[in-house]
mmCIF file of C-alpha atoms in Angstrom:
data_model
loop_
_atom_site.group_PDB
_atom_site.id
_atom_site.type_symbol
_atom_site.label_atom_id
_atom_site.label_comp_id
_atom_site.label_asym_id
_atom_site.label_seq_id
_atom_site.Cartn_x
_atom_site.Cartn_y
_atom_site.Cartn_z
ATOM 1 C CA PRO A 568 -13.405 -27.797 -13.389
ATOM 2 C CA ARG A 569 -13.650 -24.313 -11.925
ATOM 3 C CA LYS A 570 -13.791 -23.015 -8.404
ATOM 4 C CA ASN A 571 -15.449 -19.891 -7.078
ATOM 5 C CA LEU A 572 -13.561 -17.425 -4.871
ATOM 6 C CA SER A 573 -16.094 -14.966 -3.487
ATOM 7 C CA GLY A 574 -17.737 -14.572 -6.861
ATOM 8 C CA ILE A 575 -14.610 -15.033 -9.002
ATOM 9 C CA SER A 576 -14.656 -18.092 -11.243
ATOM 10 C CA VAL A 577 -11.247 -19.587 -12.054
ATOM 11 C CA ARG A 578 -9.925 -22.966 -13.175
ATOM 12 C CA HIS A 579 -9.360 -25.437 -10.324
ATOM 13 C CA SER A 580 -5.708 -25.761 -11.369
ATOM 14 C CA ALA A 581 -5.217 -22.016 -11.787
ATOM 15 C CA SER A 582 -1.914 -20.604 -10.636
ATOM 16 C CA LEU A 583 -1.721 -17.924 -7.965
ATOM 17 C CA ALA A 584 -0.975 -15.362 -10.666
ATOM 18 C CA GLU A 585 -4.114 -16.375 -12.595
ATOM 19 C CA ILE A 586 -6.222 -16.079 -9.465
ATOM 20 C CA TYR A 587 -4.967 -12.563 -8.793
ATOM 21 C CA CYS A 588 -5.492 -11.610 -12.438
ATOM 22 C CA ALA A 589 -9.083 -12.832 -12.125
ATOM 23 C CA MET A 590 -9.473 -10.650 -9.041
ATOM 24 C CA VAL A 591 -8.140 -7.627 -10.911
ATOM 25 C CA THR A 592 -10.556 -7.982 -13.836
ATOM 26 C CA ALA A 593 -13.598 -9.054 -11.767
ATOM 27 C CA SER A 594 -16.523 -6.714 -11.197
ATOM 28 C CA TYR A 595 -15.821 -6.016 -7.552
ATOM 29 C CA PRO A 596 -17.316 -2.884 -5.990
ATOM 30 C CA TYR A 597 -15.219 -0.329 -4.154
ATOM 31 C CA VAL A 598 -14.321 -1.531 -0.659
ATOM 32 C CA SER A 599 -14.796 1.206 1.891
ATOM 33 C CA PHE A 600 -12.936 1.409 5.181
ATOM 34 C CA SER A 601 -12.818 4.439 7.434
ATOM 35 C CA SER A 602 -11.062 5.982 10.388
ATOM 36 C CA SER A 603 -11.667 9.144 12.381
ATOM 37 C CA ARG A 604 -8.253 9.244 14.057
ATOM 38 C CA HIS A 605 -6.879 11.951 11.777
ATOM 39 C CA PRO A 606 -8.345 14.474 9.327
ATOM 40 C CA SER A 607 -7.759 13.715 5.648
ATOM 41 C CA MET A 608 -6.803 15.938 2.731
ATOM 42 C CA THR A 609 -9.138 16.321 -0.226
ATOM 43 C CA LEU A 610 -8.126 15.043 -3.637
ATOM 44 C CA ALA A 611 -7.740 18.625 -4.834
ATOM 45 C CA GLU A 612 -5.265 19.315 -2.062
ATOM 46 C CA ALA A 613 -3.350 16.127 -2.802
ATOM 47 C CA THR A 614 -3.128 16.711 -6.552
ATOM 48 C CA GLU A 615 -2.533 20.451 -6.353
ATOM 49 C CA ALA A 616 -3.890 21.921 -9.624
ATOM 50 C CA LEU A 617 -3.541 18.783 -11.760
ATOM 51 C CA PRO A 618 -6.490 18.494 -14.216
ATOM 52 C CA VAL A 619 -8.232 15.131 -13.948
ATOM 53 C CA GLN A 620 -8.350 14.706 -17.726
ATOM 54 C CA ASN A 621 -4.559 14.692 -17.878
ATOM 55 C CA ILE A 622 -4.203 11.420 -16.018
ATOM 56 C CA HIS A 623 -5.368 7.836 -16.337
ATOM 57 C CA TRP A 624 -6.387 7.255 -12.747
ATOM 58 C CA PRO A 625 -5.680 3.721 -11.490
ATOM 59 C CA ASN A 626 -8.786 1.573 -11.214
ATOM 60 C CA PHE A 627 -7.140 -1.128 -9.093
ATOM 61 C CA TYR A 628 -5.319 -0.558 -5.805
ATOM 62 C CA CYS A 629 -3.336 -2.992 -3.705
ATOM 63 C CA VAL A 630 -3.257 -1.057 -0.452
ATOM 64 C CA GLY A 631 -1.158 -3.318 1.755
ATOM 65 C CA ALA A 632 -0.260 -4.419 4.228
ATOM 66 C CA PRO A 633 3.529 -3.887 4.019
ATOM 67 C CA LYS A 634 5.529 -7.135 4.108
ATOM 68 C CA ALA A 635 2.374 -9.148 3.406
ATOM 69 C CA GLY A 636 3.083 -10.203 -0.186
ATOM 70 C CA THR A 637 2.409 -7.053 -2.204
ATOM 71 C CA THR A 638 5.716 -7.292 -4.097
ATOM 72 C CA PHE A 639 5.045 -10.957 -4.885
ATOM 73 C CA VAL A 640 1.667 -10.118 -6.423
ATOM 74 C CA PHE A 641 3.116 -7.072 -8.226
ATOM 75 C CA GLU A 642 5.775 -9.217 -9.911
ATOM 76 C CA HIS A 643 3.238 -11.882 -10.912
ATOM 77 C CA LEU A 644 0.971 -9.311 -12.538
ATOM 78 C CA ARG A 645 3.786 -7.467 -14.308
ATOM 79 C CA GLY A 646 3.604 -9.615 -17.440
ATOM 80 C CA HIS A 647 -0.194 -9.683 -17.759
ATOM 81 C CA PRO A 648 -1.255 -8.019 -21.058
ATOM 82 C CA GLN A 649 -4.364 -6.424 -19.529
ATOM 83 C CA VAL A 650 -2.668 -4.949 -16.457
ATOM 84 C CA PHE A 651 -0.727 -1.681 -16.443
ATOM 85 C CA LEU A 652 1.865 -1.384 -13.684
ATOM 86 C CA PRO A 653 3.995 1.755 -13.305
ATOM 87 C CA ARG A 654 7.775 1.530 -13.091
ATOM 88 C CA SER A 655 7.556 2.641 -9.450
ATOM 89 C CA LYS A 656 5.826 -0.020 -7.340
ATOM 90 C CA GLU A 657 4.904 2.194 -4.412
ATOM 91 C CA PRO A 658 4.032 5.753 -5.488
ATOM 92 C CA GLU A 659 2.047 6.337 -2.248
ATOM 93 C CA PHE A 660 0.426 9.334 -3.960
ATOM 94 C CA PHE A 661 -2.809 9.170 -1.959
ATOM 95 C CA SER A 662 -1.022 9.012 1.390
ATOM 96 C CA THR A 663 -1.304 11.876 3.842
ATOM 97 C CA TYR A 664 2.368 12.569 3.162
ATOM 98 C CA PRO A 665 2.737 11.592 -0.539
ATOM 99 C CA ALA A 666 5.992 10.066 -1.710
ATOM 100 C CA THR A 667 5.164 11.130 -5.279
ATOM 101 C CA SER A 668 4.242 14.575 -6.569
ATOM 102 C CA ALA A 669 1.209 15.178 -8.784
ATOM 103 C CA GLU A 670 3.399 15.611 -11.855
ATOM 104 C CA GLU A 671 5.404 12.455 -11.078
ATOM 105 C CA TYR A 672 2.207 10.475 -10.578
ATOM 106 C CA ARG A 673 0.818 11.716 -13.889
ATOM 107 C CA ARG A 674 3.977 10.589 -15.683
ATOM 108 C CA LEU A 675 3.837 7.136 -14.070
ATOM 109 C CA TYR A 676 0.476 6.492 -15.750
ATOM 110 C CA ALA A 677 1.027 8.343 -19.010
ATOM 111 C CA GLY A 678 0.952 5.110 -21.031
ATOM 112 C CA ALA A 679 -1.941 3.453 -19.210
ATOM 113 C CA GLY A 680 -4.662 4.072 -21.790
ATOM 114 C CA GLY A 681 -6.306 0.930 -23.157
ATOM 115 C CA PHE A 682 -5.490 -1.386 -20.238
ATOM 116 C CA ALA A 683 -8.311 -3.178 -18.424
ATOM 117 C CA ALA A 684 -6.605 -2.759 -15.049
ATOM 118 C CA ILE A 685 -4.430 0.219 -14.098
ATOM 119 C CA ALA A 686 -2.767 -0.599 -10.805
ATOM 120 C CA ASP A 687 -1.279 1.263 -7.871
ATOM 121 C CA PHE A 688 0.565 -0.933 -5.341
ATOM 122 C CA SER A 689 1.118 1.262 -2.278
ATOM 123 C CA PRO A 690 1.112 -0.835 0.906
ATOM 124 C CA PHE A 691 0.920 2.065 3.356
ATOM 125 C CA TYR A 692 -2.516 3.154 2.100
ATOM 126 C CA LEU A 693 -4.090 0.549 4.391
ATOM 127 C CA SER A 694 -2.883 2.204 7.591
ATOM 128 C CA ASP A 695 -3.360 5.773 6.328
ATOM 129 C CA PRO A 696 -6.659 7.098 7.735
ATOM 130 C CA GLY A 697 -7.316 9.429 4.797
ATOM 131 C CA ALA A 698 -6.035 7.455 1.800
ATOM 132 C CA HIS A 699 -9.297 5.591 1.211
ATOM 133 C CA GLN A 700 -11.243 8.847 0.788
ATOM 134 C CA ARG A 701 -8.718 10.330 -1.637
ATOM 135 C CA ILE A 702 -8.717 7.109 -3.687
ATOM 136 C CA HIS A 703 -12.513 7.145 -3.765
ATOM 137 C CA GLU A 704 -12.585 10.748 -4.987
ATOM 138 C CA ALA A 705 -10.268 9.880 -7.879
ATOM 139 C CA SER A 706 -11.674 6.433 -8.741
ATOM 140 C CA PRO A 707 -15.056 5.815 -7.075
ATOM 141 C CA SER A 708 -15.490 2.407 -8.760
ATOM 142 C CA ALA A 709 -11.932 1.211 -8.132
ATOM 143 C CA LYS A 710 -11.210 -2.349 -7.020
ATOM 144 C CA ILE A 711 -9.278 -2.735 -3.778
ATOM 145 C CA LEU A 712 -7.022 -5.671 -2.906
ATOM 146 C CA ILE A 713 -5.904 -6.071 0.710
ATOM 147 C CA LEU A 714 -3.273 -8.643 1.650
ATOM 148 C CA LEU A 715 -2.942 -9.495 5.343
ATOM 149 C CA ARG A 716 -0.363 -11.451 7.303
ATOM 150 C CA ASP A 717 0.024 -12.539 10.902
ATOM 151 C CA PRO A 718 0.776 -9.182 12.601
ATOM 152 C CA VAL A 719 3.785 -10.447 14.584
ATOM 153 C CA ALA A 720 5.392 -12.173 11.598
ATOM 154 C CA ARG A 721 4.670 -9.083 9.518
ATOM 155 C CA ALA A 722 6.278 -6.758 12.071
ATOM 156 C CA HIS A 723 9.386 -8.945 12.346
ATOM 157 C CA SER A 724 9.749 -9.052 8.550
ATOM 158 C CA HIS A 725 9.408 -5.258 8.477
ATOM 159 C CA PHE A 726 12.102 -4.965 11.141
ATOM 160 C CA LEU A 727 14.472 -7.283 9.206
ATOM 161 C CA MET A 728 13.962 -5.251 6.029
ATOM 162 C CA TYR A 729 14.870 -2.034 7.829
ATOM 163 C CA ARG A 730 17.909 -3.747 9.347
ATOM 164 C CA ARG A 731 19.080 -4.807 5.857
ATOM 165 C CA THR A 732 18.589 -1.332 4.428
ATOM 166 C CA GLY A 733 20.247 0.446 7.345
ATOM 167 C CA VAL A 734 17.091 2.240 8.507
ATOM 168 C CA GLU A 735 16.924 0.330 11.799
ATOM 169 C CA PRO A 736 19.969 0.763 14.102
ATOM 170 C CA GLU A 737 18.637 -1.503 16.868
ATOM 171 C CA GLU A 738 19.729 -5.153 16.669
ATOM 172 C CA SER A 739 17.020 -6.373 19.043
ATOM 173 C CA PHE A 740 13.506 -6.693 17.636
ATOM 174 C CA LEU A 741 12.064 -6.564 21.155
ATOM 175 C CA LYS A 742 13.863 -3.313 21.961
ATOM 176 C CA ALA A 743 12.744 -1.830 18.650
ATOM 177 C CA LEU A 744 9.138 -2.636 19.552
ATOM 178 C CA ARG A 745 9.533 -1.127 23.019
ATOM 179 C CA ARG A 746 10.346 2.231 21.435
ATOM 180 C CA TYR A 747 6.758 2.400 20.201
ATOM 181 C CA PHE A 748 5.403 2.400 23.737
ATOM 182 C CA GLU A 749 7.862 5.024 25.007
ATOM 183 C CA SER A 750 7.740 8.791 24.737
ATOM 184 C CA GLU A 751 8.536 10.491 21.427
ATOM 185 C CA GLY A 752 10.119 13.500 23.101
ATOM 186 C CA ARG A 753 13.740 12.423 23.153
ATOM 187 C CA GLY A 754 15.243 14.373 20.293
ATOM 188 C CA ASP A 755 15.195 14.055 16.518
ATOM 189 C CA GLU A 756 17.192 10.828 16.256
ATOM 190 C CA TYR A 757 14.991 9.017 18.766
ATOM 191 C CA CYS A 758 11.850 10.288 17.034
ATOM 192 C CA ARG A 759 13.115 9.024 13.686
ATOM 193 C CA ASP A 760 13.699 5.567 15.116
ATOM 194 C CA TRP A 761 10.329 5.703 16.912
ATOM 195 C CA LYS A 762 8.618 6.169 13.557
ATOM 196 C CA SER A 763 10.087 2.860 12.393
ATOM 197 C CA SER A 764 8.715 1.177 15.506
ATOM 198 C CA ARG A 765 5.360 2.761 14.809
ATOM 199 C CA GLU A 766 5.342 1.168 11.353
ATOM 200 C CA TYR A 767 6.161 -2.235 12.849
ATOM 201 C CA VAL A 768 3.152 -2.034 15.156
ATOM 202 C CA GLU A 769 0.503 0.067 13.403
ATOM 203 C CA SER A 770 0.925 -1.469 9.944
ATOM 204 C CA GLY A 771 -0.339 -4.695 11.492
ATOM 205 C CA MET A 772 -3.418 -3.159 13.127
ATOM 206 C CA TYR A 773 -6.010 -4.282 10.591
ATOM 207 C CA TYR A 774 -8.959 -2.099 11.477
#
């Protein structure tokens, strides 16, 4: 027996990994979402002078949200023979402030030819107001996967991760959230910590 998930047909007993693999290889159209809060860069600006023919652009993007299961799905898809995953899980190349240069991004996908799905798992694309346009310019028919989680649970998990990694100096989750609603103008150290609080709150604003 098979069950249908929004047009995807999978076995009734399919594992979670099989369901996600079906999503990756399904004929889903590009999912468009927009924001006018900030101006966005063009693809040319983001890629500098990188020729398009020199790169296998991803055709499948998992755009977030952070701490909503993106790593879980990434690890489940890693062994699929039709899915290419780069060694870096979160290149964030199409973000307003890219974590990966054009040359680094090109190298990440140098061996992607011949794969049915070429994936980019960058969870901060979802909250970046310009990322969707840059992705569309590079891969207009790309498939988009969005994983959501209860915003409060997501924010707390984000806070705990930053506590473990030493990014978050505040022991109190409540106090860390309060920083978001206070003024930024308190010096560099306060602003740095405020940015963490901003991620806790805004990464869970699913609109």
